[in-house]
Amino acid sequence: MEFTFNKEQLAWQKKAREFSNEIIRPASVERDLIADPAKTFDWEIIRKGSQLGFRTLAVPKKWGGHGLDLVTQVLVMVELARGDASISKTFSQCWKWSQLIAAVCTDEQKERFLKPFIADETYLLGLGANEPSGGSDNRMPPEDAPTAGMRLKAERQGDEWILNGEKCFIANGNIAKLLFIRARTNPAVSVRSGTTLFLVPRDTPGFRVGRVFNKNGWRFYQNAELIFENARIPHSNLVGKVNGGAEARGGDPSQFSDLELGANALGVCDAAVEMAMQRIKQRHYGGHPLLEQQTIQLKLSRMHMLTEALRSFMLRVAWERDQAVAGNADYLKSANNMLALTFSADTVQSVTNLNMEIHGACTGGAHPAAYKLVRDAIIWTHLAGDSVNRIKGIKSVMSHAH
Ligand SMILES: Cc1cc2nc3c(=O)[nH]c(=O)nc-3n(C[C@H](O)[C@H](O)[C@H](O)COP(=O)(O)OP(=O)(O)OC[C@H]3O[C@@H](n4cnc5c(N)ncnc54)[C@H](O)[C@@H]3O)c2cc1C
């Protein structure tokens, strides 16, 4: 395995670091402290990032994007997240879903949706699966029971599909111009075999956005309710096959989902280590800097050790998946995939807690940035399901054990 980066990867990493230092970081705490969750968002940051290619970097070159591999996506994500994990995540939503359009949609759909996405600096993307009645049951037992999983219904009428129901907590839900929506097309079978994926433009008749959720962390990131009341979707917006919703997503080896969350966590860990380092140099007791205290050194070394372990893990998963995209499907069997997400949740929470300890009682008041990192880290608990996901990771380890 080769962990030296090529010139293109290093150039993207540098560009992302500069954008993060100059544009994201100065806005981060200020945006986080805005009370109304629908007002924390800032289109100017998206426009500027978009001009530098941070919105469209995963679209293949053939379709006008930058075609970056997953290792480079990880490098960029880490830098953006060092500035703010909810701003990086707003951009990376677009990487995942534009890549999905490129991987599984027809050329006609790519013409209709990828071209305007590339051209418009404010064109954002999202995907809605989660619903008020539940989220984990789309992938956890009893996922095979017809009664488990999403309920939003799609019924065919001539050349259209009529959608009725609700999605909740959908990222970029209130600001995206295009959303992938997974809906029930056969209620008599499991969610795996009875759902279909649709492309839903923002201006679809019968579709509207409900409330924006007020989260304690990732406050810039917009999570919204999506409401479908006889929403009319043309048949030409169906992705893949009827009842092939799970297959359409699962068939794409270039998925960034868990890597995205791991790389985002890594950026937060980097920020926490940097912040703790500054603090222990500046804070003095009895004329000595805090960094001379052995217990403080132990805490800092633990933060550093966990951060570097996460970095190695994420780059390895990214590298393995890039090999799979390049045609070596064996790498997709890697047991690392599900465990990457839960390891990043554990790591980001431990590292940000240690940073909070090092900042002492000032964390909540004089150091809102340290406190923000802890609140941001809590978000990892519920992303794509909580630590129960380890069960899937362990099943994967067992099924591939020799
Ligand atoms: C910041 C953020 C962004 C998100 N963005 C999106 C998005 O863009 N699109 C989208 O579709 N969703 C999104 N989600 C939703 C996310 O996918 C769900 O939160 C997640 O699937 C968990 O669902 P839930 O919150 O309904 O929890 P529930 O499913 O209600 O789970 C609650 C608890 O029960 C446990 N549990 C549930 N079933 C089982 C089981 N069978 N066995 C054991 N324990 C079980 C869970 O582990 C958990 O501890 C987002 C969530 C967050 C926090």
Short mmCIF file of C-alpha atoms and ligand atoms in Angstrom, two decimals:
data_model
loop_
_atom_site.label_atom_id
_atom_site.label_comp_id
_atom_site.label_asym_id
_atom_site.label_seq_id
_atom_site.Cartn_x
_atom_site.Cartn_y
_atom_site.Cartn_z
CA MET A 1 0.00 0.00 0.00
CA GLU A 2 1.27 3.44 -0.97
CA PHE A 3 0.58 6.41 1.30
CA THR A 4 2.49 9.09 -0.56
CA PHE A 5 0.18 11.53 -2.30
CA ASN A 6 0.53 12.63 -5.90
CA LYS A 7 0.83 16.26 -7.00
CA GLU A 8 -2.86 16.61 -7.79
CA GLN A 9 -3.86 15.25 -4.37
CA LEU A 10 -1.46 17.60 -2.59
CA ALA A 11 -2.70 20.57 -4.63
CA TRP A 12 -6.33 19.87 -3.67
CA GLN A 13 -5.33 19.43 -0.03
CA LYS A 14 -3.52 22.81 -0.05
CA LYS A 15 -6.41 24.59 -1.79
CA ALA A 16 -8.85 23.15 0.76
CA ARG A 17 -6.62 24.15 3.69
CA GLU A 18 -6.43 27.74 2.44
CA PHE A 19 -10.19 27.97 1.85
CA SER A 20 -10.81 26.49 5.28
CA ASN A 21 -8.44 28.92 7.04
CA GLU A 22 -9.54 32.01 5.13
CA ILE A 23 -13.29 31.51 4.65
CA ILE A 24 -14.69 28.66 6.77
CA ARG A 25 -12.93 29.04 10.09
CA PRO A 26 -13.60 32.79 10.53
CA ALA A 27 -17.35 32.19 9.99
CA SER A 28 -17.68 28.99 12.00
CA VAL A 29 -18.40 30.04 15.59
CA GLU A 30 -20.39 33.11 14.53
CA ARG A 31 -22.74 30.98 12.38
CA ASP A 32 -22.97 28.32 15.11
CA LEU A 33 -24.23 30.85 17.66
CA ILE A 34 -27.18 32.06 15.53
CA ALA A 35 -30.35 30.90 17.31
CA ASP A 36 -32.65 30.29 14.32
CA PRO A 37 -31.51 27.03 12.60
CA ALA A 38 -32.77 28.24 9.22
CA LYS A 39 -30.53 31.34 9.43
CA THR A 40 -27.18 29.73 10.27
CA PHE A 41 -26.61 28.93 6.60
CA ASP A 42 -24.62 31.29 4.33
CA TRP A 43 -24.84 31.16 0.53
CA GLU A 44 -21.68 33.26 0.16
CA ILE A 45 -19.54 30.43 1.58
CA ILE A 46 -21.14 27.99 -0.84
CA ARG A 47 -20.61 30.32 -3.80
CA LYS A 48 -16.94 30.90 -2.96
CA GLY A 49 -16.30 27.19 -2.36
CA SER A 50 -18.12 26.36 -5.55
CA GLN A 51 -15.88 28.68 -7.57
CA LEU A 52 -12.89 26.70 -6.26
CA GLY A 53 -14.47 23.37 -7.24
CA PHE A 54 -15.48 22.14 -3.76
CA ARG A 55 -19.08 21.44 -4.80
CA THR A 56 -18.40 19.57 -8.03
CA LEU A 57 -15.15 17.74 -7.32
CA ALA A 58 -16.62 14.21 -7.44
CA VAL A 59 -18.36 14.55 -10.82
CA PRO A 60 -16.42 12.65 -13.50
CA LYS A 61 -14.38 14.86 -15.86
CA LYS A 62 -16.48 13.62 -18.78
CA TRP A 63 -19.48 15.44 -17.25
CA GLY A 64 -17.61 18.65 -16.43
CA GLY A 65 -16.43 17.90 -12.88
CA HIS A 66 -13.00 17.17 -11.42
CA GLY A 67 -13.31 13.38 -11.09
CA LEU A 68 -11.38 13.14 -7.82
CA ASP A 69 -10.69 9.71 -6.36
CA LEU A 70 -11.78 8.82 -2.81
CA VAL A 71 -8.34 9.34 -1.24
CA THR A 72 -8.38 12.94 -2.53
CA GLN A 73 -11.97 13.41 -1.34
CA VAL A 74 -10.83 12.33 2.14
CA LEU A 75 -7.89 14.78 2.06
CA VAL A 76 -10.16 17.68 1.05
CA MET A 77 -12.88 16.75 3.55
CA VAL A 78 -10.42 16.70 6.45
CA GLU A 79 -9.21 20.21 5.62
CA LEU A 80 -12.71 21.66 5.22
CA ALA A 81 -13.83 19.99 8.46
CA ARG A 82 -10.88 21.45 10.36
CA GLY A 83 -12.68 24.76 9.72
CA ASP A 84 -16.23 23.53 10.39
CA ALA A 85 -17.73 20.04 10.16
CA SER A 86 -21.15 21.27 9.14
CA ILE A 87 -19.86 23.43 6.27
CA SER A 88 -17.67 20.60 4.93
CA LYS A 89 -20.70 18.31 5.14
CA THR A 90 -22.89 20.69 3.12
CA PHE A 91 -20.36 20.44 0.28
CA SER A 92 -19.79 16.69 0.58
CA GLN A 93 -23.51 15.93 0.30
CA CYS A 94 -23.07 17.17 -3.27
CA TRP A 95 -20.07 14.89 -3.87
CA LYS A 96 -22.01 11.76 -2.87
CA TRP A 97 -25.18 12.48 -4.77
CA SER A 98 -23.60 13.92 -7.93
CA GLN A 99 -21.40 10.83 -8.00
CA LEU A 100 -24.51 8.68 -7.63
CA ILE A 101 -26.14 10.44 -10.60
CA ALA A 102 -22.98 9.80 -12.61
CA ALA A 103 -22.82 6.14 -11.52
CA VAL A 104 -26.43 4.95 -11.81
CA CYS A 105 -28.54 7.41 -13.86
CA THR A 106 -29.15 7.25 -17.59
CA ASP A 107 -27.31 9.60 -19.97
CA GLU A 108 -30.59 11.45 -20.52
CA GLN A 109 -30.93 12.02 -16.74
CA LYS A 110 -27.29 13.09 -16.51
CA GLU A 111 -27.90 15.67 -19.25
CA ARG A 112 -30.95 17.00 -17.41
CA PHE A 113 -29.49 17.06 -13.90
CA LEU A 114 -25.66 16.97 -13.93
CA LYS A 115 -25.26 19.79 -16.45
CA PRO A 116 -27.29 22.37 -14.48
CA PHE A 117 -25.64 21.13 -11.28
CA ILE A 118 -22.21 21.89 -12.74
CA ALA A 119 -23.29 25.28 -14.14
CA ASP A 120 -25.06 26.73 -11.08
CA GLU A 121 -22.96 27.71 -8.02
CA THR A 122 -26.00 27.41 -5.76
CA TYR A 123 -27.21 24.01 -6.98
CA LEU A 124 -27.12 21.69 -3.95
CA LEU A 125 -28.14 18.04 -3.64
CA GLY A 126 -29.59 15.75 -0.95
CA LEU A 127 -31.15 12.32 -0.38
CA GLY A 128 -34.24 11.47 1.67
CA ALA A 129 -34.65 8.02 3.23
CA ASN A 130 -35.34 8.70 6.94
CA GLU A 131 -38.96 9.19 8.09
CA PRO A 132 -40.71 10.26 11.32
CA SER A 133 -41.72 6.64 12.01
CA GLY A 134 -38.08 5.46 12.04
CA GLY A 135 -34.70 5.34 10.38
CA SER A 136 -32.66 2.42 11.67
CA ASP A 137 -35.34 -0.03 10.58
CA ASN A 138 -34.37 0.64 6.95
CA ARG A 139 -31.21 -1.35 7.62
CA MET A 140 -31.51 -3.11 11.01
CA PRO A 141 -33.60 -6.17 11.90
CA PRO A 142 -36.54 -6.55 11.38
CA GLU A 143 -35.58 -4.93 8.08
CA ASP A 144 -36.88 -7.99 6.22
CA ALA A 145 -40.43 -7.54 7.56
CA PRO A 146 -42.73 -5.65 5.15
CA THR A 147 -43.93 -3.51 8.07
CA ALA A 148 -40.39 -2.19 8.79
CA GLY A 149 -38.76 0.74 7.02
CA MET A 150 -39.94 3.71 5.04
CA ARG A 151 -43.64 4.32 4.39
CA LEU A 152 -43.65 7.25 1.94
CA LYS A 153 -45.71 5.86 -0.91
CA ALA A 154 -45.23 6.16 -4.70
CA GLU A 155 -48.02 4.99 -7.03
CA ARG A 156 -47.92 5.00 -10.80
CA GLN A 157 -50.56 6.95 -12.76
CA GLY A 158 -49.86 6.84 -16.48
CA ASP A 159 -46.55 8.54 -17.13
CA GLU A 160 -46.25 9.89 -13.62
CA TRP A 161 -45.64 8.69 -10.07
CA ILE A 162 -47.72 10.19 -7.24
CA LEU A 163 -45.83 10.51 -3.96
CA ASN A 164 -47.50 10.87 -0.56
CA GLY A 165 -45.81 10.96 2.85
CA GLU A 166 -43.02 12.62 4.77
CA LYS A 167 -39.26 12.49 5.20
CA CYS A 168 -37.46 14.07 8.11
CA PHE A 169 -33.97 15.20 9.06
CA ILE A 170 -32.97 15.41 5.41
CA ALA A 171 -29.65 17.19 4.90
CA ASN A 172 -29.76 20.17 2.52
CA GLY A 173 -33.53 19.44 2.44
CA ASN A 174 -34.60 23.10 2.44
CA ILE A 175 -31.80 24.40 0.19
CA ALA A 176 -31.22 21.63 -2.37
CA LYS A 177 -32.43 22.10 -5.93
CA LEU A 178 -32.58 18.34 -6.45
CA LEU A 179 -33.22 15.44 -4.05
CA PHE A 180 -33.02 11.69 -4.42
CA ILE A 181 -36.13 10.31 -2.69
CA ARG A 182 -36.56 6.63 -1.82
CA ALA A 183 -40.21 5.61 -1.71
CA ARG A 184 -42.31 2.48 -1.16
CA THR A 185 -43.52 1.02 -4.42
CA ASN A 186 -44.46 -2.36 -2.96
CA PRO A 187 -45.73 -2.36 0.66
CA ALA A 188 -46.08 -6.16 0.73
CA VAL A 189 -42.35 -6.95 0.74
CA SER A 190 -39.24 -5.79 2.63
CA VAL A 191 -37.77 -2.32 2.31
CA ARG A 192 -34.87 -3.85 0.40
CA SER A 193 -37.04 -5.23 -2.39
CA GLY A 194 -40.05 -2.86 -2.25
CA THR A 195 -38.63 0.65 -2.67
CA THR A 196 -37.68 2.81 -5.65
CA LEU A 197 -35.40 5.81 -6.02
CA PHE A 198 -36.69 9.01 -7.68
CA LEU A 199 -35.08 12.29 -8.71
CA VAL A 200 -37.22 15.08 -7.25
CA PRO A 201 -36.54 18.68 -8.31
CA ARG A 202 -37.30 21.39 -5.77
CA ASP A 203 -40.16 22.88 -7.81
CA THR A 204 -42.12 19.60 -8.11
CA PRO A 205 -45.88 20.29 -7.72
CA GLY A 206 -47.17 18.81 -4.44
CA PHE A 207 -43.76 18.85 -2.76
CA ARG A 208 -42.85 21.33 0.00
CA VAL A 209 -40.35 21.79 2.79
CA GLY A 210 -41.58 21.73 6.41
CA ARG A 211 -39.57 22.84 9.43
CA VAL A 212 -35.79 23.03 9.72
CA PHE A 213 -34.55 21.00 12.71
CA ASN A 214 -32.82 22.81 15.57
CA LYS A 215 -29.72 20.71 16.33
CA ASN A 216 -27.17 21.26 19.10
CA GLY A 217 -24.27 20.56 16.78
CA TRP A 218 -23.51 20.95 13.04
CA ARG A 219 -25.67 24.06 13.15
CA PHE A 220 -24.75 25.42 9.71
CA TYR A 221 -25.93 22.12 8.21
CA GLN A 222 -29.60 22.27 7.26
CA ASN A 223 -31.79 19.28 8.18
CA ALA A 224 -35.38 19.64 7.09
CA GLU A 225 -38.75 17.97 6.85
CA LEU A 226 -39.93 17.12 3.33
CA ILE A 227 -43.66 16.87 2.72
CA PHE A 228 -45.24 15.11 -0.26
CA GLU A 229 -48.96 15.70 -0.92
CA ASN A 230 -49.84 14.10 -4.24
CA ALA A 231 -46.46 15.20 -5.56
CA ARG A 232 -46.19 14.38 -9.28
CA ILE A 233 -42.90 12.94 -10.52
CA PRO A 234 -42.46 12.08 -14.22
CA HIS A 235 -41.59 8.44 -14.92
CA SER A 236 -38.42 9.70 -16.61
CA ASN A 237 -37.14 10.68 -13.12
CA LEU A 238 -37.18 7.10 -11.84
CA VAL A 239 -33.65 5.87 -11.11
CA GLY A 240 -32.80 2.32 -12.18
CA LYS A 241 -35.67 -0.17 -11.92
CA VAL A 242 -39.04 -0.14 -10.16
CA ASN A 243 -38.41 -1.68 -6.69
CA GLY A 244 -34.68 -1.39 -7.31
CA GLY A 245 -34.03 1.43 -4.81
CA ALA A 246 -31.59 -0.49 -2.63
CA GLU A 247 -29.81 -1.93 -5.64
CA ALA A 248 -29.42 1.49 -7.30
CA ARG A 249 -27.43 2.81 -4.34
CA GLY A 250 -25.67 -0.37 -3.33
CA GLY A 251 -24.37 -1.08 -6.81
CA ASP A 252 -22.07 1.93 -6.80
CA PRO A 253 -18.52 1.10 -5.56
CA SER A 254 -17.56 4.78 -5.45
CA GLN A 255 -19.75 5.54 -2.43
CA PHE A 256 -18.29 8.11 -0.10
CA SER A 257 -20.92 7.83 2.72
CA ASP A 258 -19.02 6.26 5.64
CA LEU A 259 -15.68 7.67 4.47
CA GLU A 260 -17.31 11.06 4.39
CA LEU A 261 -18.32 10.78 8.04
CA GLY A 262 -14.90 9.40 9.03
CA ALA A 263 -12.98 12.13 7.19
CA ASN A 264 -15.28 14.75 8.67
CA ALA A 265 -14.54 13.37 12.15
CA LEU A 266 -10.83 13.44 11.39
CA GLY A 267 -10.97 17.15 10.52
CA VAL A 268 -12.68 17.84 13.86
CA CYS A 269 -10.00 15.80 15.68
CA ASP A 270 -7.26 17.82 13.93
CA ALA A 271 -8.98 21.04 15.02
CA ALA A 272 -9.27 19.77 18.61
CA VAL A 273 -5.59 18.75 18.81
CA GLU A 274 -4.53 22.12 17.41
CA MET A 275 -6.81 23.98 19.84
CA ALA A 276 -5.58 21.97 22.85
CA MET A 277 -1.96 22.57 21.88
CA GLN A 278 -2.50 26.34 21.74
CA ARG A 279 -4.28 26.29 25.08
CA ILE A 280 -1.58 24.44 26.99
CA LYS A 281 1.11 26.74 25.64
CA GLN A 282 -0.80 29.88 26.61
CA ARG A 283 -2.20 28.85 30.00
CA HIS A 284 0.26 29.29 32.89
CA TYR A 285 0.15 28.09 36.50
CA GLY A 286 2.74 29.36 38.98
CA GLY A 287 4.78 30.72 36.11
CA HIS A 288 4.81 27.43 34.20
CA PRO A 289 2.87 26.63 31.03
CA LEU A 290 0.25 23.91 31.34
CA LEU A 291 2.12 21.86 28.76
CA GLU A 292 4.77 20.99 31.37
CA GLN A 293 2.21 19.00 33.41
CA GLN A 294 2.53 15.28 32.80
CA THR A 295 -1.20 14.57 33.06
CA ILE A 296 -1.83 17.20 30.39
CA GLN A 297 0.85 15.65 28.19
CA LEU A 298 -0.87 12.26 28.61
CA LYS A 299 -4.19 13.72 27.50
CA LEU A 300 -2.67 15.44 24.51
CA SER A 301 -0.75 12.34 23.45
CA ARG A 302 -3.97 10.31 23.66
CA MET A 303 -5.75 12.85 21.47
CA HIS A 304 -2.91 12.70 18.97
CA MET A 305 -2.70 8.90 18.99
CA LEU A 306 -6.45 8.46 18.36
CA THR A 307 -6.41 11.10 15.61
CA GLU A 308 -3.52 9.44 13.78
CA ALA A 309 -5.13 5.99 14.09
CA LEU A 310 -8.30 7.41 12.52
CA ARG A 311 -6.25 9.02 9.72
CA SER A 312 -4.58 5.71 8.83
CA PHE A 313 -7.91 3.86 8.96
CA MET A 314 -9.74 6.35 6.71
CA LEU A 315 -6.96 6.52 4.13
CA ARG A 316 -6.78 2.73 4.02
CA VAL A 317 -10.55 2.39 3.46
CA ALA A 318 -10.43 5.12 0.79
CA TRP A 319 -7.49 3.49 -0.94
CA GLU A 320 -9.18 0.05 -0.88
CA ARG A 321 -12.37 1.49 -2.34
CA ASP A 322 -10.43 3.33 -5.06
CA GLN A 323 -8.98 -0.06 -5.99
CA ALA A 324 -12.53 -1.44 -6.22
CA VAL A 325 -13.63 1.48 -8.43
CA ALA A 326 -10.64 0.73 -10.64
CA GLY A 327 -12.04 -2.77 -11.15
CA ASN A 328 -10.66 -4.90 -8.32
CA ALA A 329 -14.00 -5.85 -6.75
CA ASP A 330 -12.31 -7.97 -4.05
CA TYR A 331 -11.60 -4.80 -2.11
CA LEU A 332 -15.33 -4.21 -1.68
CA LYS A 333 -15.43 -7.25 0.60
CA SER A 334 -13.27 -5.39 3.11
CA ALA A 335 -14.66 -5.72 6.61
CA ASN A 336 -13.48 -2.19 7.36
CA ASN A 337 -16.37 -0.41 5.73
CA MET A 338 -19.03 -0.55 8.45
CA LEU A 339 -16.49 -0.25 11.25
CA ALA A 340 -15.04 2.96 9.83
CA LEU A 341 -18.12 4.92 10.82
CA THR A 342 -18.39 3.67 14.39
CA PHE A 343 -14.65 4.05 15.00
CA SER A 344 -14.83 7.65 13.82
CA ALA A 345 -17.81 8.34 16.14
CA ASP A 346 -15.90 6.93 19.14
CA THR A 347 -12.72 8.78 18.21
CA VAL A 348 -14.19 12.21 17.55
CA GLN A 349 -16.13 12.07 20.82
CA SER A 350 -13.09 11.03 22.89
CA VAL A 351 -10.78 13.59 21.30
CA THR A 352 -13.18 16.53 21.62
CA ASN A 353 -13.94 15.59 25.24
CA LEU A 354 -10.23 15.59 26.08
CA ASN A 355 -9.93 19.01 24.43
CA MET A 356 -12.84 20.22 26.57
CA GLU A 357 -11.13 18.86 29.72
CA ILE A 358 -7.91 20.67 28.79
CA HIS A 359 -9.83 23.92 28.36
CA GLY A 360 -11.29 23.58 31.86
CA ALA A 361 -14.37 25.43 32.99
CA CYS A 362 -13.85 28.07 30.33
CA THR A 363 -15.17 25.69 27.69
CA GLY A 364 -18.78 26.84 27.82
CA GLY A 365 -18.07 30.55 28.05
CA ALA A 366 -14.69 31.94 27.08
CA HIS A 367 -14.00 29.12 24.62
CA PRO A 368 -17.13 28.60 22.56
CA ALA A 369 -15.01 26.95 19.85
CA ALA A 370 -13.96 24.07 22.18
CA TYR A 371 -17.55 23.64 23.33
CA LYS A 372 -18.77 23.69 19.72
CA LEU A 373 -16.46 20.79 18.83
CA VAL A 374 -18.04 18.67 21.60
CA ARG A 375 -21.56 19.53 20.40
CA ASP A 376 -20.56 18.77 16.80
CA ALA A 377 -19.05 15.43 17.87
CA ILE A 378 -22.30 14.30 19.53
CA ILE A 379 -23.96 14.38 16.11
CA TRP A 380 -21.95 11.29 15.09
CA THR A 381 -24.01 9.21 17.54
CA HIS A 382 -27.06 9.25 15.28
CA LEU A 383 -25.60 9.47 11.83
CA ALA A 384 -26.77 6.58 9.70
CA GLY A 385 -27.74 4.73 12.89
CA ASP A 386 -25.82 4.56 16.17
CA SER A 387 -23.19 2.11 17.46
CA VAL A 388 -25.57 -0.78 16.67
CA ASN A 389 -23.96 -0.52 13.23
CA ARG A 390 -21.04 -2.42 14.73
CA ILE A 391 -23.20 -5.52 14.49
CA LYS A 392 -23.13 -5.12 10.73
CA GLY A 393 -19.39 -4.54 10.82
CA ILE A 394 -18.80 -7.65 12.87
CA LYS A 395 -21.10 -9.73 10.63
CA SER A 396 -19.02 -8.53 7.71
CA VAL A 397 -15.79 -9.54 9.50
CA MET A 398 -17.24 -12.99 10.22
CA SER A 399 -18.50 -13.55 6.71
CA HIS A 400 -15.10 -12.72 5.20
CA ALA A 401 -12.95 -14.54 7.76
CA HIS A 402 -10.76 -17.24 6.24
C1 LIG B 1 -27.09 15.39 11.28
C2 LIG B 1 -27.95 14.33 10.66
C3 LIG B 1 -28.10 14.33 9.28
C4 LIG B 1 -28.94 13.37 8.68
N1 LIG B 1 -29.12 13.43 7.33
C5 LIG B 1 -29.95 12.56 6.74
C6 LIG B 1 -30.19 12.62 5.33
O1 LIG B 1 -29.63 13.46 4.62
N2 LIG B 1 -31.05 11.72 4.78
C7 LIG B 1 -31.67 10.77 5.54
O2 LIG B 1 -32.42 9.99 4.99
N3 LIG B 1 -31.46 10.70 6.88
C8 LIG B 1 -30.65 11.56 7.49
N4 LIG B 1 -30.44 11.50 8.84
C9 LIG B 1 -31.20 10.54 9.62
C10 LIG B 1 -30.38 9.37 10.08
O3 LIG B 1 -30.15 8.52 9.02
C11 LIG B 1 -31.19 8.73 11.23
O4 LIG B 1 -31.07 9.57 12.35
C12 LIG B 1 -30.71 7.36 11.53
O5 LIG B 1 -31.06 6.51 10.48
C13 LIG B 1 -31.32 6.82 12.84
O6 LIG B 1 -32.70 6.89 12.75
P1 LIG B 1 -33.57 7.54 13.92
O7 LIG B 1 -32.94 8.83 14.32
O8 LIG B 1 -34.98 7.56 13.49
O9 LIG B 1 -33.39 6.59 15.14
P2 LIG B 1 -34.23 5.27 15.40
O10 LIG B 1 -34.25 4.45 14.18
O11 LIG B 1 -35.53 5.66 16.02
O12 LIG B 1 -33.34 4.53 16.48
C14 LIG B 1 -33.40 4.88 17.85
C15 LIG B 1 -32.58 3.91 18.64
O13 LIG B 1 -33.08 2.57 18.50
C16 LIG B 1 -32.06 1.70 18.07
N5 LIG B 1 -32.58 0.68 17.18
C17 LIG B 1 -33.42 0.86 16.15
N6 LIG B 1 -33.66 -0.32 15.53
C18 LIG B 1 -32.93 -1.25 16.18
C19 LIG B 1 -32.72 -2.64 16.03
N7 LIG B 1 -33.35 -3.34 15.10
N8 LIG B 1 -31.91 -3.30 16.89
C20 LIG B 1 -31.30 -2.61 17.87
N9 LIG B 1 -31.45 -1.29 18.08
C21 LIG B 1 -32.24 -0.61 17.23
C22 LIG B 1 -31.07 2.57 17.34
O14 LIG B 1 -29.78 1.99 17.29
C23 LIG B 1 -31.12 3.84 18.19
O15 LIG B 1 -30.33 3.69 19.33
C24 LIG B 1 -29.60 12.41 9.47
C25 LIG B 1 -29.40 12.40 10.86
C26 LIG B 1 -28.57 13.33 11.45
C27 LIG B 1 -28.39 13.30 12.94
#
